[in-house]
Coordinates of C-alpha atoms in Angstrom, one line a residue:
Chain A
M275 CA -14.5 -19.8 4.2
I276 CA -13.9 -16.0 3.9
A277 CA -13.0 -14.5 1.0
A278 CA -9.5 -13.2 1.3
P279 CA -9.2 -9.5 0.7
T280 CA -8.8 -7.6 -3.3
L281 CA -5.7 -6.2 -1.8
A282 CA -3.8 -6.9 1.7
L283 CA -1.0 -4.8 3.2
D284 CA 0.6 -6.7 5.9
Q285 CA 2.4 -4.2 8.2
V286 CA 5.2 -3.0 5.2
G287 CA 7.9 -1.5 5.5
R288 CA 10.3 -0.6 3.0
R289 CA 14.0 1.7 3.5
L290 CA 15.1 3.7 1.0
A291 CA 19.2 5.2 1.3
G292 CA 18.8 3.9 4.5
R293 CA 15.8 5.3 6.0
E294 CA 12.4 4.4 6.5
V295 CA 10.3 5.7 4.4
V296 CA 7.0 3.4 4.9
R297 CA 7.1 1.4 8.7
A298 CA 4.7 -1.7 8.7
I299 CA 1.6 -0.4 7.0
S300 CA -1.4 -3.7 7.6
I301 CA -4.8 -2.2 5.2
E302 CA -7.1 -4.7 3.3
L303 CA -9.3 -3.5 0.5
A304 CA -12.7 -5.3 -1.3
R305 CA -14.2 -4.4 -4.6
G306 CA -16.2 -2.3 -4.8
E307 CA -14.3 0.1 -2.1
V308 CA -12.5 3.4 -3.1
L309 CA -9.7 4.0 -0.4
G310 CA -8.3 7.7 0.4
L311 CA -4.3 7.7 1.4
L312 CA -3.8 11.3 3.3
G313 CA -1.3 12.6 3.8
V314 CA 1.2 16.1 4.0
N315 CA 4.7 15.7 1.4
G316 CA 7.3 13.0 2.7
A317 CA 4.5 11.3 4.5
G318 CA 5.1 7.6 2.1
K319 CA 2.2 7.7 0.0
T320 CA 3.3 7.4 -3.1
T321 CA 6.6 4.9 -1.9
T322 CA 2.8 3.0 -0.3
L323 CA 1.3 3.2 -3.9
R324 CA 4.5 2.6 -5.9
M325 CA 4.1 -0.9 -3.2
I326 CA 1.1 -1.6 -3.6
A327 CA 1.8 -1.4 -7.4
G328 CA 4.0 -3.8 -7.6
V329 CA 6.9 -1.2 -8.6
L330 CA 8.9 -1.3 -5.5
A331 CA 8.8 -4.1 -3.1
P332 CA 8.7 -3.8 0.3
T333 CA 11.1 -5.0 2.8
S334 CA 9.3 -6.2 5.3
G335 CA 6.2 -7.4 5.4
S336 CA 4.0 -8.5 2.2
V337 CA 1.3 -6.8 -0.5
R338 CA -1.0 -9.8 -1.3
L339 CA -3.8 -9.8 -4.2
D340 CA -6.7 -11.9 -3.2
G341 CA -4.1 -13.7 -0.9
A342 CA -1.9 -14.4 -3.4
D343 CA 2.1 -12.0 -2.9
L344 CA 2.4 -9.5 -5.2
Y345 CA 6.2 -10.0 -5.6
E346 CA 6.1 -13.8 -5.2
Q347 CA 4.5 -13.5 -9.1
P348 CA 5.2 -10.3 -10.1
G349 CA 2.6 -11.4 -13.1
L350 CA -0.2 -10.7 -10.7
A351 CA 0.3 -7.0 -11.1
R352 CA 0.7 -7.2 -15.0
R353 CA -2.8 -8.0 -15.3
R354 CA -4.5 -7.0 -11.9
I355 CA -3.2 -3.7 -11.2
G356 CA -3.9 -0.3 -13.0
Y357 CA -1.2 2.4 -12.0
L358 CA -1.3 6.3 -12.7
P359 CA 1.5 7.9 -11.3
E360 CA 1.4 11.1 -10.2
T361 CA 3.0 12.3 -13.5
P362 CA 0.8 10.2 -16.1
P363 CA 3.5 8.0 -18.5
L364 CA 1.8 8.9 -21.6
H365 CA 4.7 8.8 -24.8
A366 CA 3.7 11.2 -26.2
E367 CA 4.9 10.9 -30.6
L368 CA 1.8 8.6 -30.0
T369 CA -1.9 9.2 -30.4
A370 CA -4.1 7.9 -27.9
Q371 CA -5.1 4.9 -29.9
E372 CA -1.7 3.4 -30.2
F373 CA -0.4 3.8 -26.8
L374 CA -3.8 3.1 -24.9
A375 CA -3.1 -0.4 -27.6
F376 CA 0.4 -0.9 -26.5
C377 CA -1.0 -0.7 -22.4
A378 CA -3.3 -2.7 -23.3
R379 CA -0.3 -5.5 -24.7
L380 CA 1.6 -4.5 -22.1
H381 CA -1.1 -5.4 -19.4
G382 CA -1.5 -9.0 -21.0
V383 CA -4.7 -8.6 -23.3
A384 CA -5.0 -11.0 -25.7
R385 CA -4.2 -9.9 -29.3
A386 CA -8.0 -10.4 -29.7
S387 CA -9.4 -8.1 -27.0
V388 CA -7.1 -5.2 -27.6
R389 CA -9.5 -3.0 -29.2
A390 CA -12.6 -3.4 -27.8
A391 CA -10.2 -3.2 -24.4
V392 CA -8.9 0.7 -25.9
D393 CA -12.5 0.9 -28.0
R394 CA -14.7 1.1 -24.2
A395 CA -11.3 3.1 -22.1
L396 CA -12.0 5.7 -24.8
E397 CA -15.6 6.0 -23.7
R398 CA -15.3 5.4 -20.1
C399 CA -13.0 8.1 -19.9
E400 CA -14.4 10.1 -22.8
L401 CA -11.3 10.5 -25.0
G402 CA -13.5 9.7 -28.2
D403 CA -12.7 12.3 -29.9
V404 CA -9.3 13.0 -29.2
R405 CA -7.9 9.0 -29.5
R406 CA -5.7 10.2 -33.2
R407 CA -4.5 13.1 -31.7
P408 CA -0.9 12.9 -30.1
L409 CA -0.4 13.0 -26.7
G410 CA 1.9 15.5 -26.7
A411 CA -0.1 17.7 -28.2
L412 CA -3.4 16.9 -25.3
S413 CA -4.8 19.5 -23.0
K414 CA -3.6 18.3 -19.5
G415 CA -6.6 17.1 -18.2
F416 CA -7.0 15.5 -21.3
R417 CA -3.4 13.4 -20.2
Q418 CA -5.1 13.0 -17.4
R419 CA -7.8 11.2 -18.6
V420 CA -6.1 8.8 -20.8
G421 CA -3.9 8.0 -17.5
V422 CA -6.8 6.9 -16.5
A423 CA -7.1 5.7 -19.4
Q424 CA -4.6 2.8 -19.5
A425 CA -4.5 2.4 -16.0
I426 CA -8.2 1.0 -16.3
L427 CA -8.4 -1.0 -19.5
H428 CA -6.6 -4.1 -18.5
E429 CA -10.6 -4.2 -16.1
P430 CA -8.1 -4.8 -13.3
D431 CA -9.2 -5.5 -10.2
L432 CA -7.3 -2.4 -7.7
I433 CA -6.3 -0.1 -9.7
V434 CA -3.7 2.4 -7.9
L435 CA -3.7 6.4 -8.1
D436 CA -1.4 8.7 -7.3
E437 CA -2.6 12.5 -7.1
P438 CA -5.3 12.1 -10.3
A439 CA -6.6 15.3 -9.5
S440 CA -3.4 16.9 -9.7
G441 CA -3.6 20.2 -11.8
L442 CA -6.6 20.5 -13.0
D443 CA -9.5 22.7 -13.3
P444 CA -12.1 23.0 -10.6
V445 CA -14.5 21.1 -14.1
Q446 CA -12.1 18.3 -15.1
A447 CA -11.5 18.1 -11.8
L448 CA -15.2 17.4 -11.2
K449 CA -15.8 14.8 -14.3
L450 CA -12.6 13.2 -12.3
R451 CA -14.5 12.3 -9.4
A452 CA -17.4 10.9 -10.6
L453 CA -15.6 8.6 -13.1
V454 CA -13.4 7.7 -10.2
R455 CA -16.7 7.2 -8.0
G456 CA -18.3 4.9 -10.8
L457 CA -14.7 3.8 -10.6
G458 CA -15.1 2.5 -6.9
Q459 CA -18.4 0.2 -8.0
D460 CA -16.6 -2.7 -10.0
H461 CA -12.9 -2.2 -8.5
A462 CA -10.8 -1.5 -5.1
V463 CA -9.4 2.1 -5.9
V464 CA -6.9 3.4 -3.8
L465 CA -6.9 7.6 -4.8
S466 CA -3.6 9.5 -2.7
T467 CA -4.6 13.0 -2.8
H468 CA -4.0 16.7 -1.0
V469 CA -7.3 17.3 -1.5
L470 CA -9.8 17.1 1.4
P471 CA -12.7 17.3 -1.1
D472 CA -12.1 14.8 -3.1
V473 CA -11.7 12.2 0.0
A474 CA -14.8 12.9 0.9
A475 CA -16.7 12.7 -2.9
C476 CA -15.1 9.8 -4.0
C477 CA -14.0 7.4 -1.1
D478 CA -15.8 5.3 1.6
R479 CA -12.0 4.8 3.6
V480 CA -9.3 6.9 4.3
A481 CA -6.3 6.3 5.9
I482 CA -4.1 9.0 7.2
L483 CA -0.4 8.3 7.2
H484 CA 2.5 10.5 8.7
H485 CA 5.7 10.3 8.5
G486 CA 5.7 6.6 7.0
E487 CA 3.3 5.4 9.7
L488 CA -1.0 4.8 9.7
R489 CA -2.2 7.3 12.2
H490 CA -5.5 6.6 11.0
V491 CA -8.1 5.0 8.7
G492 CA -11.7 4.9 9.0
D493 CA -15.3 5.7 7.1
V494 CA -15.2 9.0 5.5
H495 CA -18.5 9.6 6.1
A496 CA -18.9 7.6 9.7
A497 CA -17.9 10.2 11.4
T498 CA -20.1 12.8 12.9
T499 CA -18.5 16.5 13.9
T500 CA -18.0 17.5 17.1
S501 CA -16.3 20.5 17.1
L502 CA -18.0 23.8 16.7
R503 CA -17.4 27.3 15.6
V504 CA -19.9 29.4 18.1
G505 CA -20.8 33.1 17.1
I506 CA -21.4 34.9 20.8
T507 CA -22.1 38.6 21.4
K508 CA -20.6 38.3 25.0
A509 CA -17.2 38.6 26.3
L510 CA -16.8 35.5 28.3
R511 CA -13.9 32.9 29.7
S512 CA -13.4 29.3 28.6
E513 CA -14.1 28.1 31.7
D514 CA -17.8 30.3 31.3
W515 CA -17.9 27.3 28.9
R516 CA -17.8 24.6 31.1
T517 CA -21.2 25.3 32.5
L518 CA -22.3 23.8 29.6
P519 CA -22.8 19.6 30.5
M520 CA -21.9 18.8 26.9
V521 CA -18.6 21.0 26.4
V522 CA -15.3 19.1 26.9
A523 CA -12.8 22.3 25.5
A524 CA -13.5 25.9 24.4
E525 CA -10.5 27.8 22.6
A526 CA -11.1 31.6 21.7
I527 CA -10.4 32.5 18.2
D528 CA -11.5 35.8 18.1
V529 CA -13.5 38.1 20.7
A530 CA -16.4 37.0 19.4
H531 CA -15.8 33.6 17.9
W532 CA -14.9 30.8 19.7
R533 CA -14.1 26.9 18.5
V534 CA -15.6 24.7 21.2
E535 CA -15.1 20.7 20.8
L536 CA -18.6 18.7 22.3
A537 CA -18.3 15.3 24.3
P538 CA -19.1 12.1 21.2
G539 CA -22.2 11.8 21.0
S540 CA -24.3 15.4 21.8
A541 CA -26.5 16.5 20.5
I542 CA -26.3 20.6 18.8
D543 CA -29.5 21.0 18.9
A544 CA -29.0 20.6 22.4
F545 CA -26.1 22.5 23.2
A546 CA -27.7 25.2 20.7
A547 CA -30.2 25.6 23.0
A548 CA -27.9 25.7 26.3
V549 CA -25.9 28.4 24.9
V550 CA -29.2 30.4 24.4
A551 CA -30.5 29.5 28.2
A552 CA -27.0 30.6 29.4
G553 CA -27.2 33.8 27.6
F554 CA -24.7 33.6 25.8
G555 CA -25.9 35.6 23.0
L556 CA -25.9 32.9 19.8
I557 CA -25.0 34.7 17.1
A558 CA -23.5 31.9 14.4
L559 CA -22.8 28.3 15.0
G560 CA -21.0 25.7 12.7
A561 CA -18.8 22.9 12.1
D562 CA -15.4 24.0 12.7
G563 CA -14.2 22.1 9.9
T564 CA -15.4 18.5 8.6
P565 CA -14.3 16.0 11.1
L566 CA -11.8 14.5 8.3
E567 CA -10.2 17.5 8.5
S568 CA -10.3 17.9 11.7
T569 CA -8.3 14.3 12.2
F570 CA -6.0 15.8 9.3
L571 CA -4.9 18.4 10.4
A572 CA -4.9 16.9 13.9
I573 CA -1.9 14.9 13.1
A574 CA -0.4 16.5 10.5
A575 CA -0.5 19.4 14.0
S576 CA 1.4 16.6 15.2
E577 CA 4.8 17.5 14.0
A578 CA 5.1 20.3 15.1
R579 CA 4.4 19.1 18.4
E580 CA 6.6 16.5 18.3
A581 CA 9.3 18.9 17.5
A582 CA 8.6 21.8 20.0
A583 CA 8.7 18.4 22.6
Chain B
M181 CA 7.8 -12.7 -26.0
S182 CA 7.1 -9.5 -23.6
A183 CA 10.8 -8.0 -24.9
G184 CA 9.2 -8.7 -27.9
L185 CA 6.1 -6.2 -27.1
I186 CA 8.5 -3.9 -25.7
A187 CA 10.9 -3.5 -28.9
R188 CA 8.0 -3.2 -31.3
H189 CA 6.9 -0.2 -29.2
E190 CA 10.1 1.1 -29.9
W191 CA 10.8 0.7 -33.4
R192 CA 6.9 2.5 -33.3
R193 CA 7.9 5.5 -31.5
L194 CA 11.1 5.4 -34.4
A195 CA 8.9 5.6 -36.7
V196 CA 6.6 8.1 -35.9
Q197 CA 9.8 10.1 -34.3
P198 CA 12.1 12.7 -37.4
F199 CA 15.5 11.9 -35.4
A200 CA 15.3 8.4 -36.2
W201 CA 14.7 9.5 -40.1
T202 CA 17.0 12.4 -39.9
L203 CA 19.6 10.3 -38.5
A204 CA 19.6 7.2 -41.1
A205 CA 19.4 9.7 -43.7
V206 CA 22.7 11.5 -42.7
V207 CA 24.2 8.2 -41.6
L208 CA 22.9 6.6 -45.7
A209 CA 24.7 10.2 -47.1
F210 CA 27.6 9.9 -45.4
M211 CA 28.4 6.3 -46.1
A212 CA 26.9 6.6 -50.1
W213 CA 29.9 9.7 -50.5
Q214 CA 32.6 6.8 -49.0
F215 CA 31.2 4.3 -51.0
L216 CA 31.7 6.3 -54.4
L217 CA 34.3 8.0 -53.6
A218 CA 36.1 3.9 -53.0
L219 CA 34.2 3.0 -56.0
Q220 CA 36.0 5.9 -58.5
A221 CA 39.5 5.1 -56.5
F222 CA 39.5 1.5 -57.6
I223 CA 37.7 2.3 -61.0
D224 CA 41.1 4.9 -61.5
L225 CA 43.2 2.4 -59.8
A226 CA 41.8 -0.5 -61.6
P227 CA 43.8 -0.9 -64.9
K228 CA 47.5 -0.9 -63.2
L229 CA 45.8 -3.9 -60.9
G230 CA 45.0 -5.8 -63.9
G231 CA 48.9 -6.7 -63.9
L232 CA 49.9 -7.8 -60.6
K233 CA 50.1 -11.4 -58.9
D234 CA 47.0 -11.5 -56.8
A235 CA 46.1 -8.3 -57.0
P236 CA 43.4 -7.2 -53.8
G237 CA 40.2 -6.8 -55.6
V238 CA 36.6 -4.8 -55.2
T239 CA 36.0 -6.8 -52.1
D240 CA 39.4 -6.2 -50.1
L241 CA 39.6 -2.4 -52.2
V242 CA 35.6 -1.3 -51.6
A243 CA 33.4 -3.1 -49.8
I244 CA 35.9 -4.2 -46.4
P245 CA 37.4 -0.1 -46.7
L246 CA 33.7 0.7 -46.5
L247 CA 32.6 -1.5 -43.6
R248 CA 35.5 -0.5 -41.9
S249 CA 34.5 3.2 -42.6
F250 CA 31.2 3.0 -40.8
S251 CA 32.3 0.0 -38.0
N252 CA 34.1 4.2 -37.1
L253 CA 31.2 6.0 -37.3
L254 CA 29.2 3.3 -35.3
L255 CA 31.0 4.3 -31.8
P256 CA 29.6 7.7 -32.5
L257 CA 26.0 6.5 -33.8
V258 CA 25.3 4.1 -31.7
P259 CA 25.3 6.3 -28.6
L260 CA 22.5 9.0 -30.0
V261 CA 20.1 5.9 -30.8
T262 CA 20.1 4.1 -27.1
M263 CA 20.4 7.2 -25.0
R264 CA 16.4 8.1 -24.4
A265 CA 16.4 4.6 -23.6
F266 CA 15.8 5.0 -19.8
A267 CA 17.0 8.2 -19.7
G268 CA 14.2 10.0 -22.1
E269 CA 11.8 7.7 -20.1
R270 CA 12.9 9.6 -16.7
R271 CA 12.7 12.6 -18.1
A272 CA 9.1 12.3 -19.7
A273 CA 8.7 10.4 -15.8
T274 CA 7.1 7.4 -18.0
L275 CA 9.2 4.6 -16.4
P276 CA 7.2 4.2 -14.4
L277 CA 4.6 2.5 -17.1
L278 CA 6.8 -0.5 -17.8
L279 CA 8.0 -0.4 -14.3
A280 CA 4.4 -1.6 -13.2
S281 CA 3.8 -3.9 -15.8
G282 CA 5.2 -6.4 -14.1
L283 CA 7.6 -8.0 -16.5
G284 CA 10.9 -8.9 -14.6
N285 CA 14.1 -6.2 -15.3
G286 CA 15.2 -8.5 -17.5
R287 CA 13.0 -8.6 -20.6
I288 CA 12.7 -4.7 -19.8
V289 CA 16.2 -3.9 -20.6
L290 CA 16.4 -6.8 -23.4
G291 CA 12.8 -4.7 -24.6
K292 CA 14.8 -1.8 -25.0
Y293 CA 18.0 -3.1 -26.5
L294 CA 16.2 -5.2 -28.6
G295 CA 14.1 -2.3 -30.1
A296 CA 17.5 -0.5 -30.4
L297 CA 19.4 -2.5 -32.2
G298 CA 16.5 -3.8 -34.6
Y299 CA 17.0 0.2 -35.6
L300 CA 21.1 0.1 -36.1
L301 CA 20.8 -3.8 -38.0
A302 CA 18.3 -1.9 -40.3
L303 CA 20.9 0.8 -40.7
V304 CA 23.6 -2.3 -41.2
A305 CA 21.9 -3.7 -43.1
L306 CA 21.4 -1.0 -46.1
V307 CA 25.1 0.1 -45.5
A308 CA 25.7 -3.4 -46.5
L309 CA 23.6 -2.8 -49.5
M310 CA 25.8 -0.5 -51.2
P311 CA 28.6 -2.3 -51.8
L312 CA 26.4 -5.7 -53.0
L313 CA 25.3 -4.2 -55.5
L314 CA 28.2 -4.0 -57.3
S315 CA 27.5 -7.7 -57.4
L316 CA 25.5 -7.0 -60.2
G317 CA 28.8 -6.0 -62.5
T318 CA 32.1 -8.0 -60.5
T319 CA 32.8 -11.1 -58.3
L320 CA 32.9 -10.6 -54.6
D321 CA 34.4 -12.4 -52.6
L322 CA 30.7 -12.9 -50.9
G323 CA 32.6 -15.2 -47.9
K324 CA 34.2 -12.6 -46.8
I325 CA 31.4 -10.5 -46.3
A326 CA 29.8 -12.2 -44.8
A327 CA 32.3 -12.3 -42.0
A328 CA 33.2 -8.7 -42.2
L329 CA 28.6 -7.9 -41.1
L330 CA 29.1 -10.7 -38.8
G331 CA 31.1 -8.6 -36.6
I332 CA 29.5 -5.2 -37.2
A333 CA 26.9 -7.4 -35.8
F334 CA 28.6 -8.4 -33.4
F335 CA 30.0 -4.8 -32.9
T336 CA 27.4 -3.4 -33.1
A337 CA 25.4 -5.3 -30.4
A338 CA 28.0 -4.8 -27.7
L339 CA 28.2 -0.9 -28.5
A340 CA 23.9 -0.6 -28.0
A341 CA 24.8 -2.8 -25.2
I342 CA 26.7 0.1 -23.9
G343 CA 24.7 2.5 -24.8
I344 CA 21.5 1.1 -23.2
A345 CA 24.1 0.5 -19.9
C346 CA 25.0 4.0 -20.1
S347 CA 20.9 5.4 -20.7
S348 CA 20.0 3.5 -17.2
W349 CA 22.6 5.2 -15.8
A350 CA 22.2 7.9 -17.0
S351 CA 19.4 11.1 -15.5
Q352 CA 19.6 12.8 -19.2
P353 CA 19.8 11.4 -22.6
A354 CA 22.6 13.3 -23.9
L355 CA 25.1 12.3 -20.4
A356 CA 23.9 8.7 -21.3
A357 CA 25.5 9.3 -24.5
A358 CA 28.6 11.0 -23.8
A359 CA 29.1 8.4 -21.2
A360 CA 28.3 5.5 -24.3
I361 CA 30.6 8.0 -26.6
A362 CA 33.4 8.0 -24.0
I363 CA 33.2 4.2 -22.4
S364 CA 33.3 3.0 -26.3
S365 CA 36.1 4.9 -27.4
L366 CA 38.1 3.7 -24.7
L367 CA 37.5 0.5 -25.5
A368 CA 39.0 1.2 -28.9
V369 CA 41.7 2.7 -27.9
V370 CA 42.8 0.8 -25.0
D371 CA 45.6 -1.0 -26.4
A372 CA 47.1 1.7 -28.8
G373 CA 49.6 2.1 -25.7
A374 CA 50.9 -1.2 -26.4
R375 CA 50.7 -2.1 -30.0
L376 CA 52.3 1.5 -29.8
Q377 CA 55.5 -0.6 -27.7
G378 CA 54.9 -3.3 -30.1
I379 CA 53.1 -5.6 -28.1
S380 CA 49.6 -7.4 -29.2
N381 CA 48.9 -10.2 -27.6
S382 CA 49.0 -9.0 -24.0
G383 CA 45.8 -9.0 -21.7
I384 CA 44.6 -5.0 -22.3
N385 CA 45.0 -6.2 -26.2
W386 CA 42.0 -8.7 -25.0
L387 CA 40.1 -5.8 -23.8
A388 CA 40.1 -3.7 -27.0
L389 CA 37.6 -3.3 -29.4
P390 CA 39.8 -3.6 -32.3
T391 CA 41.9 -6.7 -31.7
H392 CA 37.7 -8.8 -32.1
L393 CA 36.4 -6.8 -34.7
E394 CA 39.6 -7.0 -37.2
P395 CA 39.7 -10.6 -37.7
F396 CA 36.2 -10.6 -39.2
F397 CA 37.1 -7.8 -42.0
R398 CA 40.0 -10.5 -43.0
G399 CA 37.4 -13.0 -43.6
I400 CA 38.2 -14.6 -39.8
V401 CA 35.2 -15.4 -37.7
A402 CA 36.4 -16.8 -34.2
S403 CA 35.0 -18.1 -31.4
V404 CA 37.4 -15.8 -28.9
D405 CA 36.0 -12.9 -30.7
I406 CA 32.6 -14.3 -31.0
V407 CA 32.6 -14.7 -26.6
Y408 CA 34.4 -11.5 -26.5
F409 CA 30.8 -10.0 -28.0
V410 CA 28.8 -12.0 -26.5
L411 CA 30.4 -11.6 -22.8
L412 CA 30.6 -7.3 -22.9
T413 CA 26.8 -7.3 -23.7
A414 CA 25.8 -9.8 -21.0
V415 CA 28.0 -7.8 -18.6
A416 CA 26.5 -5.0 -20.3
L417 CA 22.8 -5.6 -20.0
A418 CA 22.9 -7.0 -16.6
L419 CA 24.6 -3.8 -14.9
A420 CA 22.0 -2.1 -16.7
A421 CA 18.4 -4.5 -15.3
R422 CA 20.6 -3.7 -12.3
R423 CA 20.5 0.0 -11.9
L424 CA 16.6 -0.5 -12.9
E425 CA 16.5 -2.9 -9.9
V426 CA 17.7 0.8 -8.2
L427 CA 15.2 3.1 -10.1
R428 CA 12.0 1.2 -8.7
G429 CA 12.9 2.4 -5.5
S430 CA 14.3 6.2 -6.9
A431 CA 11.3 9.4 -7.0
D432 CA 12.2 10.0 -10.9

């Protein structure tokens, strides 16, 4: 028998105020995987995360945790999901330790195990030095980490993080990436972000939402680049590039630079050799953005094309 | 169990904030001043009362008026305690913590309600201590005082439920307090016109809070009055739970 995935969204949709905010999303996620949820503002990321976290029931489809429907058994969310909303939900008047102890009980941790769970979460999020300080007196980075700590202290199967790196400085963001990467080894993690490098650094798979629809799901590291940025000295027309067998499209960026799309599976060294052999005067060659970036921008750009059509 | 957890958390949050302590200090100081004034007036009047047949005692002239005065103070006081229950959580963007806890809306509302009610009943108990201390030096009608305290407890419970409902519907604590004060005050005076015309047993009289509180101050504990307060409390809490379902889908 094949084990049910930790998280399974089956044709999940949600209407809010008469508008279909999320439409027929189907995703599966296993323990040990980090899924990055990408999308422009208003794409439906937060609504999707709320449904995954057990906050908001879908109007169609089902959200399943290890095969059990989350909204038929709401107690599952309490024990087995950790959720960090976009703004960490912290009670500013309490200390980190007091607040996390409450969260532990809220998530069903037995009274006798609360202290150990809080200590473990404080240590994992490097909060030991500030455990007795009121949350309202902590910096943004520390507050964000307390937010992550409240999401992981009951050792949930599924961790849902909504924009966890938002507002952090580069050093804090790097530490958070390492933390999320570490969490992904033992848990299933869903991470929503605007920041593409976060997805590349933390995630195994990416799902791109646009206008409430799932437009792309794939492995973050599987694809290889087929879009290149080429610098040349010779003045060319688009047709000149087509004389090279591996080129499927070329677009001028400026007089000396072109964006060239290669046929899937083409070798870049063969392309470079062909450019040199053709006498184009090759002076620079590099990837035109990451494959993820290309995919994301292409999907985001479809909005403009749809609007223009 | 879960509602109790939220209620205890609310008490802890109140205990570490100056607001709750300041409010309690102001209320107790004001009630102590009223108590001393009433006691002095009774002492001044006592020689004249001695000659009267069935003269009212310290219970009727000090304890019950003090508790009646406290019930009037509860109208603006309770909303100040309940206003932040949900509106404050929404303003601080902390409501998702409870919504994502897997607890049902009813339990969350009940926890918040019990948190506010616990604080308010502690205030009621402290105010009640003032007249009860007189039992050290005189004889009190403890049955009548117990009935009055029971009435105040039901009254407080209903006002707290109205406050919680308003807090769940408003996005700002101040707005929640204003709405709760307005609704409670309206319920307090809704039959004023009818009473002016000498009508005291119509439907509109039944809606009014004083109609059901006043019998307790006379030592009468009637089931119809208890049912009124329980109904009012239940409807307000049900509305709050209904509102929470809507908040689950909103952006804040």
